[in-house]
Amino acid sequence: METVTALPTDQVSKRVLLAAPRGYCAGVDRAVVTVEKALDLYGPPIYVRKQIVHNKHVVRTLEKRGAIFVDETDQVPEGATVIFSAHGVSPAVHREAAALQLKTIDATCPLVTKVHREAVRFASEDYDILLIGHEGHEEVEGTAGEAPDHIVLVQSPDEVPDVEVRDPDKVVWLSQTTLSVDETMETVRRLRERFPKLQDPPSDDICYATQNRQVAVKQMAGECDLMIVVGSQNSSNSVRLVEVALEHGARAGHLVDYADEIDEAWLEGVSTVGVTSGASVPEVLVRDVLQWLADRGFEDVRPITAAEESLLFALPHEIRRDLKARDGVEAAKIRHDAGSLH
């Protein structure tokens, strides 16, 4: 029998598969620019309820510019300006802000707003709404707050047997926008086994960006000895990318905020590294990871493109109104240069 001798690690061909699309989605782009423009227009401090997006670097950078992040509305001084994060808020939060006479700017992602409207509509028609999502996530709290008497939270396929509804003929499912597509569809499949007349939402609730980033990871995972996902631990879509990579063949996967969090031991015996980033991650952080890998011999970078993205959202009307008053022209839809967030 022929004996095959493994090449030393330093002689193994090293390459990086770089996922596309990755990083900022249109909703995150809009939310971050909203805070930046508010700081420019009104001056600091600008208050933001919760993290504007779930990324440590973005939050730290905006704090340095004068943004103050608070957990609850009553932490904002009366009459001040407060921005609601991309994840959305419940009607109760809007009422709290009004009671404090706060100037509010709603940076909720329009795709999240769509889910809110679906919840209101189905509640008005007296449906039980099975909301697939994670308890405690801001997006889930905001959506559930639209119709608290009609919503039942389902966190995973394993919870399906315990779901109770008033009328199995009037049931619809909605979902958090940043979930694993595969796990969500498995939850829906099991729910439909229990409730055959379960209705689907009018259109996909899981956002296009979440789906596209997961598809790119699925395409490359089987070739990756190691998958590095740039993103924060509280970013649901970033955490899902690591899980998707492991489920689809990556030998190992890790979530990091910064390049210096990568452990060189992860590279032992590795020839192919996959790199991607969650939907709230500025591109500068990915570039830092690519440089870190290049310094260790991984200079060959090959893009894996799953989709092209061109969607842009208009800024909140308050920002557009005040920019027009200042500049005399209508504010265009703005694509933020994510790499500028140093």
PDB file of C-alpha atoms in Angstrom, residues 48-237:
ATOM      1  CA  VAL A  48     -30.242  55.887  21.466  1.00  0.00           C
ATOM      2  CA  ARG A  49     -32.546  53.343  23.064  1.00  0.00           C
ATOM      3  CA  LYS A  50     -30.691  50.008  23.100  1.00  0.00           C
ATOM      4  CA  GLN A  51     -27.749  49.386  20.778  1.00  0.00           C
ATOM      5  CA  ILE A  52     -28.533  50.948  17.401  1.00  0.00           C
ATOM      6  CA  VAL A  53     -27.316  47.672  15.844  1.00  0.00           C
ATOM      7  CA  HIS A  54     -25.768  44.657  17.529  1.00  0.00           C
ATOM      8  CA  ASN A  55     -22.108  45.393  16.947  1.00  0.00           C
ATOM      9  CA  LYS A  56     -19.585  46.348  19.602  1.00  0.00           C
ATOM     10  CA  HIS A  57     -17.357  48.382  17.266  1.00  0.00           C
ATOM     11  CA  VAL A  58     -20.216  50.437  15.830  1.00  0.00           C
ATOM     12  CA  VAL A  59     -21.561  51.258  19.281  1.00  0.00           C
ATOM     13  CA  ARG A  60     -18.129  52.256  20.620  1.00  0.00           C
ATOM     14  CA  THR A  61     -17.445  54.454  17.590  1.00  0.00           C
ATOM     15  CA  LEU A  62     -20.778  56.276  17.854  1.00  0.00           C
ATOM     16  CA  GLU A  63     -20.288  56.744  21.596  1.00  0.00           C
ATOM     17  CA  LYS A  64     -17.026  58.556  20.864  1.00  0.00           C
ATOM     18  CA  ARG A  65     -18.969  60.921  18.580  1.00  0.00           C
ATOM     19  CA  GLY A  66     -21.496  61.760  21.274  1.00  0.00           C
ATOM     20  CA  ALA A  67     -24.194  59.091  21.138  1.00  0.00           C
ATOM     21  CA  ILE A  68     -25.453  57.891  24.521  1.00  0.00           C
ATOM     22  CA  PHE A  69     -26.947  54.411  24.583  1.00  0.00           C
ATOM     23  CA  VAL A  70     -29.577  53.661  27.213  1.00  0.00           C
ATOM     24  CA  ASP A  71     -31.540  50.543  28.057  1.00  0.00           C
ATOM     25  CA  GLU A  72     -34.893  52.166  28.793  1.00  0.00           C
ATOM     26  CA  THR A  73     -36.782  55.221  27.598  1.00  0.00           C
ATOM     27  CA  ASP A  74     -37.039  56.749  31.082  1.00  0.00           C
ATOM     28  CA  GLN A  75     -33.235  57.089  31.155  1.00  0.00           C
ATOM     29  CA  VAL A  76     -33.500  59.826  28.497  1.00  0.00           C
ATOM     30  CA  PRO A  77     -33.825  63.373  29.896  1.00  0.00           C
ATOM     31  CA  GLU A  78     -37.213  64.968  29.319  1.00  0.00           C
ATOM     32  CA  GLY A  79     -37.385  66.826  26.002  1.00  0.00           C
ATOM     33  CA  ALA A  80     -34.191  65.269  24.588  1.00  0.00           C
ATOM     34  CA  THR A  81     -33.771  63.531  21.225  1.00  0.00           C
ATOM     35  CA  VAL A  82     -33.882  59.721  21.233  1.00  0.00           C
ATOM     36  CA  ILE A  83     -33.394  57.302  18.359  1.00  0.00           C
ATOM     37  CA  PHE A  84     -35.092  53.916  18.376  1.00  0.00           C
ATOM     38  CA  SER A  85     -32.787  51.113  17.235  1.00  0.00           C
ATOM     39  CA  ALA A  86     -32.997  49.099  14.013  1.00  0.00           C
ATOM     40  CA  HIS A  87     -34.679  46.239  15.912  1.00  0.00           C
ATOM     41  CA  GLY A  88     -37.906  48.153  16.528  1.00  0.00           C
ATOM     42  CA  VAL A  89     -39.918  49.000  19.623  1.00  0.00           C
ATOM     43  CA  SER A  90     -43.407  48.267  20.890  1.00  0.00           C
ATOM     44  CA  PRO A  91     -46.260  50.814  20.988  1.00  0.00           C
ATOM     45  CA  ALA A  92     -45.713  51.049  24.750  1.00  0.00           C
ATOM     46  CA  VAL A  93     -42.239  52.512  24.139  1.00  0.00           C
ATOM     47  CA  HIS A  94     -43.691  55.154  21.811  1.00  0.00           C
ATOM     48  CA  ARG A  95     -46.188  56.079  24.548  1.00  0.00           C
ATOM     49  CA  GLU A  96     -43.394  56.354  27.148  1.00  0.00           C
ATOM     50  CA  ALA A  97     -41.447  58.672  24.840  1.00  0.00           C
ATOM     51  CA  ALA A  98     -44.490  60.857  24.255  1.00  0.00           C
ATOM     52  CA  ALA A  99     -45.104  61.144  27.983  1.00  0.00           C
ATOM     53  CA  LEU A 100     -41.525  62.413  28.431  1.00  0.00           C
ATOM     54  CA  GLN A 101     -41.960  64.838  25.510  1.00  0.00           C
ATOM     55  CA  LEU A 102     -38.993  63.273  23.747  1.00  0.00           C
ATOM     56  CA  LYS A 103     -38.124  64.094  20.163  1.00  0.00           C
ATOM     57  CA  THR A 104     -38.143  60.627  18.614  1.00  0.00           C
ATOM     58  CA  ILE A 105     -36.454  59.338  15.468  1.00  0.00           C
ATOM     59  CA  ASP A 106     -37.433  55.820  14.505  1.00  0.00           C
ATOM     60  CA  ALA A 107     -34.554  53.909  12.891  1.00  0.00           C
ATOM     61  CA  THR A 108     -36.444  50.601  12.853  1.00  0.00           C
ATOM     62  CA  CYS A 109     -35.496  48.535   9.810  1.00  0.00           C
ATOM     63  CA  PRO A 110     -38.374  48.704   7.307  1.00  0.00           C
ATOM     64  CA  LEU A 111     -38.343  44.902   7.089  1.00  0.00           C
ATOM     65  CA  VAL A 112     -38.970  44.717  10.837  1.00  0.00           C
ATOM     66  CA  THR A 113     -41.724  47.314  10.493  1.00  0.00           C
ATOM     67  CA  LYS A 114     -43.328  44.989   7.922  1.00  0.00           C
ATOM     68  CA  VAL A 115     -43.495  42.213  10.538  1.00  0.00           C
ATOM     69  CA  HIS A 116     -45.032  44.651  13.044  1.00  0.00           C
ATOM     70  CA  ARG A 117     -47.750  45.518  10.539  1.00  0.00           C
ATOM     71  CA  GLU A 118     -48.428  41.855   9.878  1.00  0.00           C
ATOM     72  CA  ALA A 119     -48.834  41.265  13.622  1.00  0.00           C
ATOM     73  CA  VAL A 120     -51.311  44.152  13.909  1.00  0.00           C
ATOM     74  CA  ARG A 121     -53.272  42.952  10.892  1.00  0.00           C
ATOM     75  CA  PHE A 122     -53.604  39.330  11.992  1.00  0.00           C
ATOM     76  CA  ALA A 123     -54.431  40.348  15.559  1.00  0.00           C
ATOM     77  CA  SER A 124     -57.221  42.575  14.227  1.00  0.00           C
ATOM     78  CA  GLU A 125     -58.602  39.500  12.460  1.00  0.00           C
ATOM     79  CA  ASP A 126     -58.388  37.566  15.771  1.00  0.00           C
ATOM     80  CA  TYR A 127     -55.705  35.095  14.722  1.00  0.00           C
ATOM     81  CA  ASP A 128     -53.345  33.437  17.135  1.00  0.00           C
ATOM     82  CA  ILE A 129     -49.868  34.475  15.964  1.00  0.00           C
ATOM     83  CA  LEU A 130     -47.025  31.996  16.438  1.00  0.00           C
ATOM     84  CA  LEU A 131     -43.941  34.204  16.551  1.00  0.00           C
ATOM     85  CA  ILE A 132     -40.749  32.245  15.868  1.00  0.00           C
ATOM     86  CA  GLY A 133     -37.857  33.980  17.599  1.00  0.00           C
ATOM     87  CA  HIS A 134     -35.691  34.300  20.673  1.00  0.00           C
ATOM     88  CA  GLU A 135     -37.082  35.443  23.984  1.00  0.00           C
ATOM     89  CA  GLY A 136     -35.537  38.704  25.152  1.00  0.00           C
ATOM     90  CA  HIS A 137     -34.337  39.826  21.715  1.00  0.00           C
ATOM     91  CA  GLU A 138     -35.314  43.462  21.112  1.00  0.00           C
ATOM     92  CA  GLU A 139     -36.956  42.633  17.805  1.00  0.00           C
ATOM     93  CA  VAL A 140     -39.157  39.968  19.378  1.00  0.00           C
ATOM     94  CA  GLU A 141     -40.120  42.291  22.229  1.00  0.00           C
ATOM     95  CA  GLY A 142     -41.120  44.991  19.753  1.00  0.00           C
ATOM     96  CA  THR A 143     -43.180  42.672  17.550  1.00  0.00           C
ATOM     97  CA  ALA A 144     -44.859  40.955  20.500  1.00  0.00           C
ATOM     98  CA  GLY A 145     -45.749  44.358  21.921  1.00  0.00           C
ATOM     99  CA  GLU A 146     -47.891  45.081  18.854  1.00  0.00           C
ATOM    100  CA  ALA A 147     -50.355  42.326  19.776  1.00  0.00           C
ATOM    101  CA  PRO A 148     -49.468  40.867  23.179  1.00  0.00           C
ATOM    102  CA  ASP A 149     -52.807  39.072  23.632  1.00  0.00           C
ATOM    103  CA  HIS A 150     -52.477  37.230  20.329  1.00  0.00           C
ATOM    104  CA  ILE A 151     -48.806  36.236  20.182  1.00  0.00           C
ATOM    105  CA  VAL A 152     -47.300  32.924  21.284  1.00  0.00           C
ATOM    106  CA  LEU A 153     -43.491  32.776  21.172  1.00  0.00           C
ATOM    107  CA  VAL A 154     -41.934  29.626  19.673  1.00  0.00           C
ATOM    108  CA  GLN A 155     -38.169  29.540  20.104  1.00  0.00           C
ATOM    109  CA  SER A 156     -37.267  26.247  18.430  1.00  0.00           C
ATOM    110  CA  PRO A 157     -38.735  23.138  16.781  1.00  0.00           C
ATOM    111  CA  ASP A 158     -38.560  21.358  20.141  1.00  0.00           C
ATOM    112  CA  GLU A 159     -41.122  23.765  21.626  1.00  0.00           C
ATOM    113  CA  VAL A 160     -43.788  22.960  19.042  1.00  0.00           C
ATOM    114  CA  PRO A 161     -45.488  20.146  21.037  1.00  0.00           C
ATOM    115  CA  ASP A 162     -46.196  22.602  23.879  1.00  0.00           C
ATOM    116  CA  VAL A 163     -47.810  25.294  21.718  1.00  0.00           C
ATOM    117  CA  GLU A 164     -51.438  25.993  22.578  1.00  0.00           C
ATOM    118  CA  VAL A 165     -53.859  28.052  20.487  1.00  0.00           C
ATOM    119  CA  ARG A 166     -57.505  29.029  20.865  1.00  0.00           C
ATOM    120  CA  ASP A 167     -58.632  27.953  17.405  1.00  0.00           C
ATOM    121  CA  PRO A 168     -56.440  25.707  15.229  1.00  0.00           C
ATOM    122  CA  ASP A 169     -58.270  27.010  12.157  1.00  0.00           C
ATOM    123  CA  LYS A 170     -57.093  30.587  12.783  1.00  0.00           C
ATOM    124  CA  VAL A 171     -53.336  30.396  13.229  1.00  0.00           C
ATOM    125  CA  VAL A 172     -50.546  32.222  11.400  1.00  0.00           C
ATOM    126  CA  TRP A 173     -46.770  32.213  11.855  1.00  0.00           C
ATOM    127  CA  LEU A 174     -44.400  35.180  11.787  1.00  0.00           C
ATOM    128  CA  SER A 175     -40.693  35.270  12.581  1.00  0.00           C
ATOM    129  CA  GLN A 176     -37.805  37.329  13.818  1.00  0.00           C
ATOM    130  CA  THR A 177     -35.947  38.576  10.736  1.00  0.00           C
ATOM    131  CA  THR A 178     -32.466  37.335  11.700  1.00  0.00           C
ATOM    132  CA  LEU A 179     -32.996  33.614  12.287  1.00  0.00           C
ATOM    133  CA  SER A 180     -31.530  30.533  10.658  1.00  0.00           C
ATOM    134  CA  VAL A 181     -33.640  29.892   7.574  1.00  0.00           C
ATOM    135  CA  ASP A 182     -33.314  26.111   7.919  1.00  0.00           C
ATOM    136  CA  GLU A 183     -34.272  25.969  11.601  1.00  0.00           C
ATOM    137  CA  THR A 184     -37.177  28.339  11.052  1.00  0.00           C
ATOM    138  CA  MET A 185     -38.529  26.200   8.205  1.00  0.00           C
ATOM    139  CA  GLU A 186     -38.194  23.102  10.377  1.00  0.00           C
ATOM    140  CA  THR A 187     -40.167  24.853  13.118  1.00  0.00           C
ATOM    141  CA  VAL A 188     -42.838  25.800  10.564  1.00  0.00           C
ATOM    142  CA  ARG A 189     -42.957  22.221   9.255  1.00  0.00           C
ATOM    143  CA  ARG A 190     -43.609  20.851  12.736  1.00  0.00           C
ATOM    144  CA  LEU A 191     -46.153  23.572  13.471  1.00  0.00           C
ATOM    145  CA  ARG A 192     -48.028  22.683  10.283  1.00  0.00           C
ATOM    146  CA  GLU A 193     -48.134  19.019  11.334  1.00  0.00           C
ATOM    147  CA  ARG A 194     -49.961  20.147  14.468  1.00  0.00           C
ATOM    148  CA  PHE A 195     -52.008  22.880  12.814  1.00  0.00           C
ATOM    149  CA  PRO A 196     -52.692  21.913   9.168  1.00  0.00           C
ATOM    150  CA  LYS A 197     -54.448  25.224   8.462  1.00  0.00           C
ATOM    151  CA  LEU A 198     -51.471  27.279   9.635  1.00  0.00           C
ATOM    152  CA  GLN A 199     -51.147  30.365   7.433  1.00  0.00           C
ATOM    153  CA  ASP A 200     -47.886  31.769   6.086  1.00  0.00           C
ATOM    154  CA  PRO A 201     -47.006  35.463   6.305  1.00  0.00           C
ATOM    155  CA  PRO A 202     -47.731  37.416   3.101  1.00  0.00           C
ATOM    156  CA  SER A 203     -43.988  37.409   2.316  1.00  0.00           C
ATOM    157  CA  ASP A 204     -40.797  36.104   3.895  1.00  0.00           C
ATOM    158  CA  ASP A 205     -40.141  37.552   7.338  1.00  0.00           C
ATOM    159  CA  ILE A 206     -36.505  36.433   7.464  1.00  0.00           C
ATOM    160  CA  CYS A 207     -34.773  39.315   5.729  1.00  0.00           C
ATOM    161  CA  TYR A 208     -33.093  39.028   2.354  1.00  0.00           C
ATOM    162  CA  ALA A 209     -29.691  39.914   3.856  1.00  0.00           C
ATOM    163  CA  THR A 210     -29.876  37.191   6.506  1.00  0.00           C
ATOM    164  CA  GLN A 211     -30.801  34.649   3.834  1.00  0.00           C
ATOM    165  CA  ASN A 212     -28.108  35.773   1.385  1.00  0.00           C
ATOM    166  CA  ARG A 213     -25.361  35.608   4.001  1.00  0.00           C
ATOM    167  CA  GLN A 214     -26.443  32.140   5.043  1.00  0.00           C
ATOM    168  CA  VAL A 215     -26.562  30.936   1.422  1.00  0.00           C
ATOM    169  CA  ALA A 216     -22.996  32.163   0.815  1.00  0.00           C
ATOM    170  CA  VAL A 217     -21.792  30.309   3.915  1.00  0.00           C
ATOM    171  CA  LYS A 218     -23.577  27.128   2.826  1.00  0.00           C
ATOM    172  CA  GLN A 219     -21.853  27.297  -0.564  1.00  0.00           C
ATOM    173  CA  MET A 220     -18.356  27.548   0.917  1.00  0.00           C
ATOM    174  CA  ALA A 221     -18.601  25.689   4.242  1.00  0.00           C
ATOM    175  CA  GLY A 222     -17.829  22.238   2.834  1.00  0.00           C
ATOM    176  CA  GLU A 223     -14.449  23.466   1.582  1.00  0.00           C
ATOM    177  CA  CYS A 224     -13.490  25.242   4.810  1.00  0.00           C
ATOM    178  CA  ASP A 225     -11.265  23.817   7.488  1.00  0.00           C
ATOM    179  CA  LEU A 226     -12.068  26.919   9.521  1.00  0.00           C
ATOM    180  CA  MET A 227     -14.862  29.502   9.245  1.00  0.00           C
ATOM    181  CA  ILE A 228     -14.291  32.906  10.837  1.00  0.00           C
ATOM    182  CA  VAL A 229     -17.426  35.006  11.243  1.00  0.00           C
ATOM    183  CA  VAL A 230     -16.879  38.630  12.199  1.00  0.00           C
ATOM    184  CA  GLY A 231     -19.649  39.794  14.502  1.00  0.00           C
ATOM    185  CA  SER A 232     -20.712  40.333  18.094  1.00  0.00           C
ATOM    186  CA  GLN A 233     -22.053  37.705  20.463  1.00  0.00           C
ATOM    187  CA  ASN A 234     -25.400  39.506  20.820  1.00  0.00           C
ATOM    188  CA  SER A 235     -25.897  39.595  17.042  1.00  0.00           C
ATOM    189  CA  SER A 236     -28.416  36.869  16.267  1.00  0.00           C
ATOM    190  CA  ASN A 237     -27.633  36.719  12.554  1.00  0.00           C
TER     191      ASN A 237
END
